[in-house]
Tab-separated table of C-alpha atoms in Angstrom:
chain	number	residue	atom	x	y	z
A	5	UNK	CA	0.000	0.000	0.000
A	6	UNK	CA	2.770	2.419	0.975
A	7	UNK	CA	4.699	1.494	-2.164
A	8	UNK	CA	1.694	2.225	-4.381
A	9	UNK	CA	1.263	5.630	-2.685
A	10	UNK	CA	4.935	6.419	-3.321
A	11	UNK	CA	4.520	5.354	-6.948
A	12	UNK	CA	1.555	7.687	-7.392
A	13	UNK	CA	3.482	10.527	-5.726
A	14	UNK	CA	6.471	9.953	-8.015
A	15	UNK	CA	4.185	9.868	-11.052
A	16	UNK	CA	2.573	13.173	-10.062
A	17	UNK	CA	5.973	14.746	-9.396
A	18	UNK	CA	7.083	13.611	-12.834
A	19	UNK	CA	4.319	15.603	-14.498
A	20	UNK	CA	4.971	19.062	-15.873
A	21	UNK	CA	3.536	21.969	-13.792
A	22	UNK	CA	0.811	22.504	-16.370
A	23	UNK	CA	-0.236	18.850	-16.318
A	24	UNK	CA	-0.215	18.797	-12.506
A	25	UNK	CA	-2.533	21.792	-12.538
A	26	UNK	CA	-4.789	20.094	-15.087
A	27	UNK	CA	-4.935	16.958	-12.901
A	28	UNK	CA	-5.730	19.072	-9.827
A	29	UNK	CA	-8.483	20.965	-11.630
A	30	UNK	CA	-9.969	17.738	-13.005
A	31	UNK	CA	-10.147	16.179	-9.528
A	32	UNK	CA	-11.575	19.392	-8.053
A	33	UNK	CA	-14.163	19.605	-10.846
A	34	UNK	CA	-15.310	16.025	-10.244
A	35	UNK	CA	-15.555	16.778	-6.532
A	36	UNK	CA	-17.791	19.787	-7.278
A	37	UNK	CA	-20.035	17.592	-9.450
A	38	UNK	CA	-20.292	15.062	-6.612
A	39	UNK	CA	-21.187	17.821	-4.124
A	40	UNK	CA	-23.845	19.115	-6.509
A	41	UNK	CA	-25.373	15.651	-6.927
A	42	UNK	CA	-25.377	15.074	-3.153
A	43	UNK	CA	-27.175	18.376	-2.538
A	44	UNK	CA	-29.749	17.792	-5.255
A	45	UNK	CA	-30.654	14.260	-4.113
A	46	UNK	CA	-32.854	15.582	-1.317
A	47	UNK	CA	-33.544	18.987	-2.816
A	48	UNK	CA	-37.049	20.394	-3.121
A	49	UNK	CA	-37.168	23.054	-5.875
A	50	UNK	CA	-38.047	26.464	-4.473
A	51	UNK	CA	-37.617	30.193	-4.900
A	52	UNK	CA	-36.338	31.642	-8.171
A	53	UNK	CA	-35.811	28.355	-10.033
A	54	UNK	CA	-39.580	27.784	-9.882
A	55	UNK	CA	-40.073	31.117	-11.669
A	56	UNK	CA	-37.437	30.184	-14.250
A	57	UNK	CA	-39.255	26.915	-14.902
A	58	UNK	CA	-42.606	28.673	-15.299
A	59	UNK	CA	-41.137	31.203	-17.702
A	60	UNK	CA	-39.520	28.444	-19.764
A	61	UNK	CA	-42.865	26.654	-19.957
A	62	UNK	CA	-44.581	29.887	-21.031
A	63	UNK	CA	-42.135	30.131	-23.925
A	64	UNK	CA	-42.658	26.465	-24.825
A	65	UNK	CA	-46.366	27.253	-25.042
A	66	UNK	CA	-45.660	30.062	-27.495
A	67	UNK	CA	-46.028	33.018	-25.137
A	68	UNK	CA	-43.779	36.019	-25.696
A	69	UNK	CA	-41.613	37.418	-22.874
A	70	UNK	CA	-42.079	41.067	-21.918
A	71	UNK	CA	-45.385	41.149	-23.850
A	72	UNK	CA	-47.377	38.057	-22.791
A	73	UNK	CA	-45.745	37.602	-19.395
A	74	UNK	CA	-43.704	39.831	-17.077
A	75	UNK	CA	-39.947	39.355	-17.295
A	76	UNK	CA	-37.539	41.414	-15.203
A	77	UNK	CA	-34.209	40.398	-16.742
A	78	UNK	CA	-32.378	41.251	-20.000
A	79	UNK	CA	-32.967	39.008	-23.048
A	80	UNK	CA	-30.064	36.550	-22.727
A	81	UNK	CA	-31.395	35.401	-19.357
A	82	UNK	CA	-34.229	33.863	-21.381
A	83	UNK	CA	-31.735	31.619	-23.138
A	84	UNK	CA	-30.326	30.185	-19.913
A	85	UNK	CA	-33.822	29.647	-18.510
A	86	UNK	CA	-35.104	28.080	-21.731
A	87	UNK	CA	-32.281	25.586	-22.398
A	88	UNK	CA	-33.264	23.270	-19.490
A	89	UNK	CA	-36.888	23.627	-20.630
A	90	UNK	CA	-35.976	22.039	-23.957
A	91	UNK	CA	-35.333	18.758	-22.157
A	92	UNK	CA	-37.751	18.859	-19.218
A	93	UNK	CA	-41.424	19.592	-18.653
A	94	UNK	CA	-41.461	18.812	-14.924
A	95	UNK	CA	-39.920	20.994	-12.238
A	96	UNK	CA	-37.696	18.341	-10.646
A	97	UNK	CA	-35.935	17.411	-13.904
A	98	UNK	CA	-35.707	21.047	-14.924
A	99	UNK	CA	-33.962	21.854	-11.627
A	100	UNK	CA	-31.344	19.140	-12.176
A	101	UNK	CA	-30.593	20.346	-15.708
A	102	UNK	CA	-30.519	23.994	-14.625
A	103	UNK	CA	-28.135	23.117	-11.768
A	104	UNK	CA	-25.876	21.247	-14.197
A	105	UNK	CA	-25.935	24.234	-16.577
A	106	UNK	CA	-24.875	26.526	-13.718
A	107	UNK	CA	-22.169	24.147	-12.512
A	108	UNK	CA	-20.628	23.611	-15.966
A	109	UNK	CA	-20.147	27.353	-16.335
A	110	UNK	CA	-18.807	27.694	-12.787
A	111	UNK	CA	-16.292	24.908	-13.431
A	112	UNK	CA	-15.256	26.711	-16.630
A	113	UNK	CA	-14.792	29.836	-14.485
A	114	UNK	CA	-12.667	27.813	-12.040
A	115	UNK	CA	-10.342	26.749	-14.862
A	116	UNK	CA	-10.142	30.353	-16.071
A	117	UNK	CA	-9.234	31.582	-12.577
A	118	UNK	CA	-6.410	29.031	-12.529
A	119	UNK	CA	-5.069	30.336	-15.840
A	120	UNK	CA	-5.389	34.021	-14.930
A	121	UNK	CA	-3.357	33.732	-11.704
A	122	UNK	CA	0.435	33.451	-12.269
A	123	UNK	CA	2.177	30.091	-11.987
A	124	UNK	CA	3.242	28.466	-8.758
A	125	UNK	CA	1.270	27.759	-5.617
A	126	UNK	CA	-0.843	30.891	-6.138
A	127	UNK	CA	-2.944	29.097	-8.722
A	128	UNK	CA	-3.821	26.351	-6.263
A	129	UNK	CA	-4.648	28.879	-3.545
A	130	UNK	CA	-6.964	30.767	-5.909
A	131	UNK	CA	-8.708	27.584	-7.053
A	132	UNK	CA	-9.242	26.353	-3.500
A	133	UNK	CA	-10.629	29.731	-2.387
A	134	UNK	CA	-12.962	29.850	-5.393
A	135	UNK	CA	-14.101	26.234	-4.897
A	136	UNK	CA	-14.657	26.794	-1.142
A	137	UNK	CA	-16.857	29.829	-1.834
A	138	UNK	CA	-18.758	27.896	-4.504
A	139	UNK	CA	-19.386	24.947	-2.184
A	140	UNK	CA	-20.458	27.205	0.678
A	141	UNK	CA	-23.113	28.803	-1.484
A	142	UNK	CA	-24.000	25.773	-3.627
A	143	UNK	CA	-27.281	24.857	-1.855
A	144	UNK	CA	-28.584	28.328	-2.771
A	145	UNK	CA	-26.848	28.838	-6.113
A	146	UNK	CA	-29.089	26.396	-7.988
A	147	UNK	CA	-32.145	28.465	-7.095
A	148	UNK	CA	-30.574	31.508	-8.777
A	149	UNK	CA	-28.770	32.306	-11.994
A	150	UNK	CA	-26.139	34.731	-10.663
A	151	UNK	CA	-23.494	32.004	-10.922
A	152	UNK	CA	-24.027	31.993	-14.686
A	153	UNK	CA	-23.362	35.726	-14.966
A	154	UNK	CA	-20.373	35.546	-12.606
A	155	UNK	CA	-18.901	32.715	-14.681
A	156	UNK	CA	-19.353	34.542	-17.972
A	157	UNK	CA	-17.601	37.574	-16.480
A	158	UNK	CA	-14.479	35.661	-15.443
A	159	UNK	CA	-14.400	33.698	-18.734
A	160	UNK	CA	-14.439	37.060	-20.501
A	161	UNK	CA	-11.605	38.285	-18.267
A	162	UNK	CA	-9.578	35.186	-19.164
A	163	UNK	CA	-9.868	35.900	-22.892
A	164	UNK	CA	-9.073	39.554	-22.209
A	165	UNK	CA	-5.741	38.492	-20.695
A	166	UNK	CA	-5.102	36.529	-23.915
A	167	UNK	CA	-5.785	39.555	-26.138
A	168	UNK	CA	-8.843	37.900	-27.644
A	169	UNK	CA	-10.533	41.278	-27.659
A	170	UNK	CA	-13.640	40.572	-29.720
A	171	UNK	CA	-14.367	37.301	-27.909
A	172	UNK	CA	-13.773	38.879	-24.509
A	173	UNK	CA	-16.028	41.873	-25.151
A	174	UNK	CA	-18.642	39.632	-26.774
A	175	UNK	CA	-18.851	37.305	-23.757
A	176	UNK	CA	-19.003	40.279	-21.379
A	177	UNK	CA	-21.767	41.681	-23.576
A	178	UNK	CA	-23.712	38.431	-23.163
A	179	UNK	CA	-23.157	38.653	-19.389
A	180	UNK	CA	-24.449	42.244	-19.389
A	181	UNK	CA	-27.557	41.254	-21.326
A	182	UNK	CA	-28.148	38.450	-18.823
A	183	UNK	CA	-27.846	40.642	-15.726
A	184	UNK	CA	-26.828	44.258	-16.137
A	185	UNK	CA	-23.960	44.749	-13.677
A	186	UNK	CA	-21.139	43.440	-15.987
A	187	UNK	CA	-21.712	46.587	-18.044
A	188	UNK	CA	-19.415	48.313	-15.526
A	189	UNK	CA	-16.691	45.812	-16.447
A	190	UNK	CA	-17.006	46.704	-20.137
A	191	UNK	CA	-16.347	50.364	-19.277
A	192	UNK	CA	-13.254	49.364	-17.286
A	193	UNK	CA	-12.029	47.152	-20.133
A	194	UNK	CA	-12.382	50.054	-22.576
A	195	UNK	CA	-10.443	52.339	-20.238
A	196	UNK	CA	-7.773	49.685	-19.775
A	197	UNK	CA	-7.305	49.235	-23.526
A	198	UNK	CA	-7.058	52.972	-24.122
A	199	UNK	CA	-4.869	53.917	-21.156
A	200	UNK	CA	-2.417	51.032	-21.211
A	201	UNK	CA	-0.112	49.943	-24.006
A	202	UNK	CA	-2.340	46.928	-24.624
A	203	UNK	CA	-4.895	46.871	-27.387
A	204	UNK	CA	-5.557	50.543	-27.912
A	205	UNK	CA	-8.277	51.919	-30.156
A	206	UNK	CA	-8.266	48.872	-32.420
A	207	UNK	CA	-9.075	46.569	-29.488
A	208	UNK	CA	-11.933	48.830	-28.421
A	209	UNK	CA	-13.230	48.932	-32.004
A	210	UNK	CA	-13.208	45.133	-32.185
A	211	UNK	CA	-14.906	44.992	-28.812
A	212	UNK	CA	-17.559	47.480	-29.914
A	213	UNK	CA	-18.258	45.386	-32.990
A	214	UNK	CA	-18.669	42.287	-30.833
A	215	UNK	CA	-21.042	44.122	-28.482
A	216	UNK	CA	-23.162	45.364	-31.402
A	217	UNK	CA	-23.396	41.769	-32.666
A	218	UNK	CA	-24.469	40.603	-29.207
A	219	UNK	CA	-27.130	43.332	-29.064
A	220	UNK	CA	-28.467	42.201	-32.425
A	221	UNK	CA	-28.574	38.556	-31.324
A	222	UNK	CA	-30.386	39.536	-28.129
A	223	UNK	CA	-33.077	41.830	-29.505
A	224	UNK	CA	-33.706	41.123	-33.198
A	225	UNK	CA	-35.132	37.583	-32.717
A	226	UNK	CA	-37.558	38.884	-30.072
A	227	UNK	CA	-38.669	41.775	-32.277
A	228	UNK	CA	-39.093	39.400	-35.217
A	229	UNK	CA	-41.215	37.107	-33.020
A	230	UNK	CA	-43.575	39.987	-32.261
A	231	UNK	CA	-42.396	41.355	-28.914
A	232	UNK	CA	-43.391	45.013	-28.673
A	233	UNK	CA	-40.418	47.379	-29.044
A	234	UNK	CA	-41.436	49.291	-25.890
A	235	UNK	CA	-42.062	46.165	-23.829
A	236	UNK	CA	-38.659	44.717	-24.695
A	237	UNK	CA	-36.859	47.426	-22.709
A	238	UNK	CA	-39.105	47.154	-19.661
A	239	UNK	CA	-36.373	45.333	-17.722
A	240	UNK	CA	-34.351	48.575	-17.543
A	241	UNK	CA	-36.850	50.211	-15.207
A	242	UNK	CA	-38.296	47.112	-13.599
A	243	UNK	CA	-37.095	47.988	-10.080
A	244	UNK	CA	-37.233	51.785	-10.318
A	245	UNK	CA	-40.522	52.102	-8.469
A	246	UNK	CA	-39.760	49.660	-5.660
A	247	UNK	CA	-38.417	50.649	-2.264
A	248	UNK	CA	-35.351	49.387	-0.431
A	249	UNK	CA	-34.941	45.622	-0.475
A	250	UNK	CA	-34.941	44.404	3.132
A	251	UNK	CA	-31.434	42.942	2.802
A	252	UNK	CA	-29.763	45.996	1.233
A	253	UNK	CA	-27.161	48.027	3.109
A	254	UNK	CA	-29.275	51.221	3.303
A	255	UNK	CA	-32.286	49.144	4.408
A	256	UNK	CA	-30.200	47.517	7.170
A	257	UNK	CA	-29.182	50.944	8.472
A	258	UNK	CA	-32.791	52.195	8.380
A	259	UNK	CA	-34.015	49.034	10.123
A	260	UNK	CA	-31.386	49.539	12.812
A	261	UNK	CA	-32.783	53.032	13.365
A	262	UNK	CA	-36.219	51.429	13.583
A	263	UNK	CA	-35.066	48.908	16.182
A	264	UNK	CA	-33.646	51.800	18.201
A	265	UNK	CA	-37.036	53.531	18.049
A	266	UNK	CA	-35.795	56.449	15.944
A	267	UNK	CA	-38.101	55.855	12.959
A	268	UNK	CA	-41.057	53.715	11.897
A	269	UNK	CA	-40.170	50.770	9.640
A	270	UNK	CA	-42.487	48.175	8.135
A	271	UNK	CA	-41.983	45.109	5.918
A	272	UNK	CA	-43.964	44.534	2.723
A	273	UNK	CA	-43.846	41.740	0.104
A	274	UNK	CA	-42.287	42.798	-3.205
A	275	UNK	CA	-41.068	40.812	-6.228
A	276	UNK	CA	-41.028	37.427	-4.440
A	277	UNK	CA	-39.095	38.965	-1.531
A	278	UNK	CA	-39.536	41.900	0.884
A	279	UNK	CA	-38.976	45.647	0.922
A	280	UNK	CA	-39.071	48.054	3.848
A	281	UNK	CA	-41.661	50.812	4.159
A	282	UNK	CA	-41.983	53.902	6.317
A	283	UNK	CA	-41.710	57.668	6.160
A	284	UNK	CA	-37.889	57.704	5.911
A	285	UNK	CA	-37.334	54.968	3.294
A	286	UNK	CA	-40.312	56.112	1.204
A	287	UNK	CA	-38.997	59.696	1.201
A	288	UNK	CA	-35.462	58.908	0.051
A	289	UNK	CA	-35.982	55.877	-2.225
A	290	UNK	CA	-36.366	57.823	-5.473
A	291	UNK	CA	-33.388	60.065	-4.669
A	292	UNK	CA	-31.260	57.098	-3.678
A	293	UNK	CA	-31.602	55.459	-7.105
A	294	UNK	CA	-29.958	58.436	-8.817
A	295	UNK	CA	-27.485	59.218	-6.034
A	296	UNK	CA	-26.260	55.628	-5.713
A	297	UNK	CA	-25.680	55.270	-9.447
A	298	UNK	CA	-23.769	58.570	-9.448
A	299	UNK	CA	-21.648	57.313	-6.541
A	300	UNK	CA	-20.804	54.046	-8.335
A	301	UNK	CA	-19.848	55.989	-11.463
A	302	UNK	CA	-17.579	58.181	-9.328
A	303	UNK	CA	-15.866	55.051	-8.012
A	304	UNK	CA	-15.450	53.858	-11.598
A	305	UNK	CA	-14.026	57.245	-12.627
A	306	UNK	CA	-11.551	57.024	-9.715
A	307	UNK	CA	-10.403	53.600	-10.938
A	308	UNK	CA	-9.982	54.973	-14.463
A	309	UNK	CA	-8.029	57.921	-13.052
A	310	UNK	CA	-5.630	55.508	-11.351
A	311	UNK	CA	-5.243	53.688	-14.666
A	312	UNK	CA	-4.291	57.006	-16.276
A	313	UNK	CA	-1.637	57.383	-13.548
A	314	UNK	CA	-0.040	54.076	-14.490
A	315	UNK	CA	-2.121	51.453	-12.651
A	316	UNK	CA	-2.468	49.308	-15.764
A	317	UNK	CA	-1.418	45.802	-14.787
A	318	UNK	CA	-4.012	43.075	-15.160
A	319	UNK	CA	-3.990	42.837	-11.365
A	320	UNK	CA	-5.072	46.489	-11.248
A	321	UNK	CA	-7.925	45.708	-13.642
A	322	UNK	CA	-9.091	42.899	-11.309
A	323	UNK	CA	-8.893	45.242	-8.316
A	324	UNK	CA	-10.875	47.889	-10.207
A	325	UNK	CA	-13.585	45.388	-11.125
A	326	UNK	CA	-13.821	44.234	-7.514
A	327	UNK	CA	-14.035	47.761	-6.089
A	328	UNK	CA	-16.691	48.846	-8.586
A	329	UNK	CA	-18.913	45.783	-8.189
A	330	UNK	CA	-18.736	45.907	-4.367
A	331	UNK	CA	-19.684	49.592	-4.509
A	332	UNK	CA	-22.651	48.723	-6.710
A	333	UNK	CA	-23.764	45.885	-4.426
A	334	UNK	CA	-23.536	48.004	-1.276
A	335	UNK	CA	-25.234	51.110	-2.679
A	336	UNK	CA	-27.942	49.408	-4.701
A	337	UNK	CA	-31.530	49.466	-3.395
A	338	UNK	CA	-31.640	45.704	-3.958
A	339	UNK	CA	-29.084	43.346	-2.402
A	340	UNK	CA	-30.071	39.688	-2.497
A	341	UNK	CA	-27.820	37.127	-0.831
A	342	UNK	CA	-26.764	35.634	-4.176
A	343	UNK	CA	-25.123	38.917	-5.203
A	344	UNK	CA	-22.073	37.896	-3.163
A	345	UNK	CA	-21.441	35.311	-5.898
A	346	UNK	CA	-20.483	38.172	-8.209
A	347	UNK	CA	-17.387	38.677	-6.043
A	348	UNK	CA	-16.120	35.078	-5.908
A	349	UNK	CA	-13.688	35.073	-8.878
A	350	UNK	CA	-12.156	38.430	-7.961
A	351	UNK	CA	-11.680	37.353	-4.345
A	352	UNK	CA	-10.041	34.129	-5.523
A	353	UNK	CA	-7.714	35.889	-7.974
A	354	UNK	CA	-6.650	38.454	-5.372
A	355	UNK	CA	-5.921	35.630	-2.906
A	356	UNK	CA	-3.830	33.773	-5.467
A	357	UNK	CA	-0.420	34.689	-4.060
A	358	UNK	CA	2.578	32.417	-4.523
A	359	UNK	CA	4.715	31.680	-1.481
A	360	UNK	CA	3.950	33.032	1.983
A	361	UNK	CA	0.690	34.967	2.084
A	362	UNK	CA	1.142	38.663	2.984
A	363	UNK	CA	-0.819	39.802	6.037
A	364	UNK	CA	-3.216	41.909	3.962
A	365	UNK	CA	-4.038	38.988	1.676
A	366	UNK	CA	-4.556	36.620	4.607
A	367	UNK	CA	-6.897	39.143	6.216
A	368	UNK	CA	-8.730	39.590	2.908
A	369	UNK	CA	-9.161	35.823	2.556
A	370	UNK	CA	-10.458	35.380	6.109
A	371	UNK	CA	-12.857	38.314	5.685
A	372	UNK	CA	-14.202	36.811	2.451
A	373	UNK	CA	-15.008	33.518	4.200
A	374	UNK	CA	-16.572	35.261	7.221
A	375	UNK	CA	-18.573	37.527	4.910
A	376	UNK	CA	-20.028	34.515	3.093
A	377	UNK	CA	-20.837	32.751	6.389
A	378	UNK	CA	-22.783	35.802	7.538
A	379	UNK	CA	-24.411	36.124	4.116
A	380	UNK	CA	-25.754	32.580	4.381
A	381	UNK	CA	-26.691	33.092	8.063
A	382	UNK	CA	-29.207	35.717	6.976
A	383	UNK	CA	-31.416	32.861	5.757
A	384	UNK	CA	-31.689	31.548	9.336
A	385	UNK	CA	-33.434	34.621	10.774
A	386	UNK	CA	-36.920	36.034	10.427
A	387	UNK	CA	-37.033	38.961	8.009
A	388	UNK	CA	-36.729	42.270	9.852
A	389	UNK	CA	-35.762	40.717	13.195
A	390	UNK	CA	-32.883	42.069	15.267
A	391	UNK	CA	-30.777	39.034	14.348
A	392	UNK	CA	-31.530	39.506	10.643
A	393	UNK	CA	-30.565	43.181	10.708
A	394	UNK	CA	-27.416	42.503	12.732
A	395	UNK	CA	-26.186	39.795	10.361
A	396	UNK	CA	-26.900	42.004	7.312
A	397	UNK	CA	-24.944	44.876	8.839
A	398	UNK	CA	-21.950	42.700	9.785
A	399	UNK	CA	-21.812	41.215	6.289
A	400	UNK	CA	-22.064	44.651	4.679
A	401	UNK	CA	-19.451	46.228	6.948
A	402	UNK	CA	-17.059	43.399	6.064
A	403	UNK	CA	-17.699	44.164	2.396
A	404	UNK	CA	-16.984	47.842	3.052
A	405	UNK	CA	-13.662	46.883	4.680
A	406	UNK	CA	-12.761	44.567	1.761
A	407	UNK	CA	-13.588	47.308	-0.752
A	408	UNK	CA	-11.384	49.792	1.123
A	409	UNK	CA	-8.549	47.249	1.255
A	410	UNK	CA	-8.838	46.643	-2.482
A	411	UNK	CA	-9.012	50.390	-3.210
A	412	UNK	CA	-5.867	50.944	-1.127
A	413	UNK	CA	-4.209	48.069	-2.955
A	414	UNK	CA	-5.169	49.662	-6.268
A	415	UNK	CA	-3.707	53.005	-5.194
A	416	UNK	CA	-0.565	51.817	-3.403
A	417	UNK	CA	0.015	48.355	-4.864
A	418	UNK	CA	-1.545	45.039	-3.895
A	419	UNK	CA	0.915	42.902	-1.846
A	420	UNK	CA	1.172	40.292	-4.550
A	421	UNK	CA	3.767	37.596	-5.011
A	422	UNK	CA	3.722	38.398	-8.724
A	423	UNK	CA	1.176	39.959	-11.025
A	424	UNK	CA	-1.884	38.317	-12.444
A	425	UNK	CA	-1.025	36.755	-15.787
A	426	UNK	CA	-0.341	39.925	-17.779
A	427	UNK	CA	-1.853	40.966	-21.046
A	428	UNK	CA	1.065	41.080	-23.517
A	429	UNK	CA	2.031	44.619	-24.471
A	430	UNK	CA	2.118	43.819	-28.155
A	431	UNK	CA	0.223	41.437	-30.347
A	432	UNK	CA	-2.922	41.165	-32.411
A	433	UNK	CA	-5.633	43.644	-31.569
């Protein structure tokens, strides 16, 4: 037995670093599939996946989205909801296929994370952090589709580091037209191409062409099928009229004031979840929508400014994406638990340090795990209770601290044991 173990160890040591990484990723991918199957064996479909199934069945029956039934997401979300519906007409089977669809893309994202991080032990650290976050959230991830959008974003980033400009922008365009937040990443990619020595105007032009093609693929088939041209853009303002989602950062602060007796706060059902009501939240909700978007754009402008001052490594691009998306999550009126999935690949990449982990990176890694534990703990409390509000606030304050750490790292230099795999300075654009 011992001899066979030594033989296996010698065989693994005899592999090239790239083949060892491939073997590691293959084993880790199979483990993730096994975890998914174990979770789904006793799983009762609930929450958002039930809505996805219903919408897929509406389309199978010939109904048009946006016109015949309400649909709150951009057009490419329809594709990911409909694909499982091609093979299943019952909810249980649909859920299995949808979960597999999500997991395949998340495994693809895992492999991309491994290739983005520089060689050495950093790749293994990044993969383990990413896989740990995936597993922690896996029981909830199959009810949602945020893992799909997160995966498309990191796949796009991988091709961006390979100077596959059109493909990278095209995939990020698909992600944006699945759930809107990756649009911020496109703006950062444009700034990166223009302000660094990588890609330039030609890369942006190729990216713009890819995005136009994606727009055509998203909207022209729906218009040809008879979807009303006004209805098709209804997703842009779907949440404008709603109040603060009960789990959002501003809602948590207002609820804390309510628990302290400083203002009246109520809870009301809204869009399959809950919003808060009361004189204070009702008065500021419409202003907050504009002010929060302006604040996120200011954060984006600050990141672009740092790029113009020479912060143009691929690591700096990852930091910029992380800072912007955390700002959006924290300031948005809606913050559902699954939004933390948007952060997973960036957290993993920033933790992917070869050699001894610097103190800042170790703290960042620990905070990411604690943040996700608190994010999942929210599900254990009654909505609006003191425990619920406390857990929301702790999670959000950890995110604030992580965003400030990343912003400082962007300004002063992230304590990395080597840069993220760099985009070559010259090459095809």
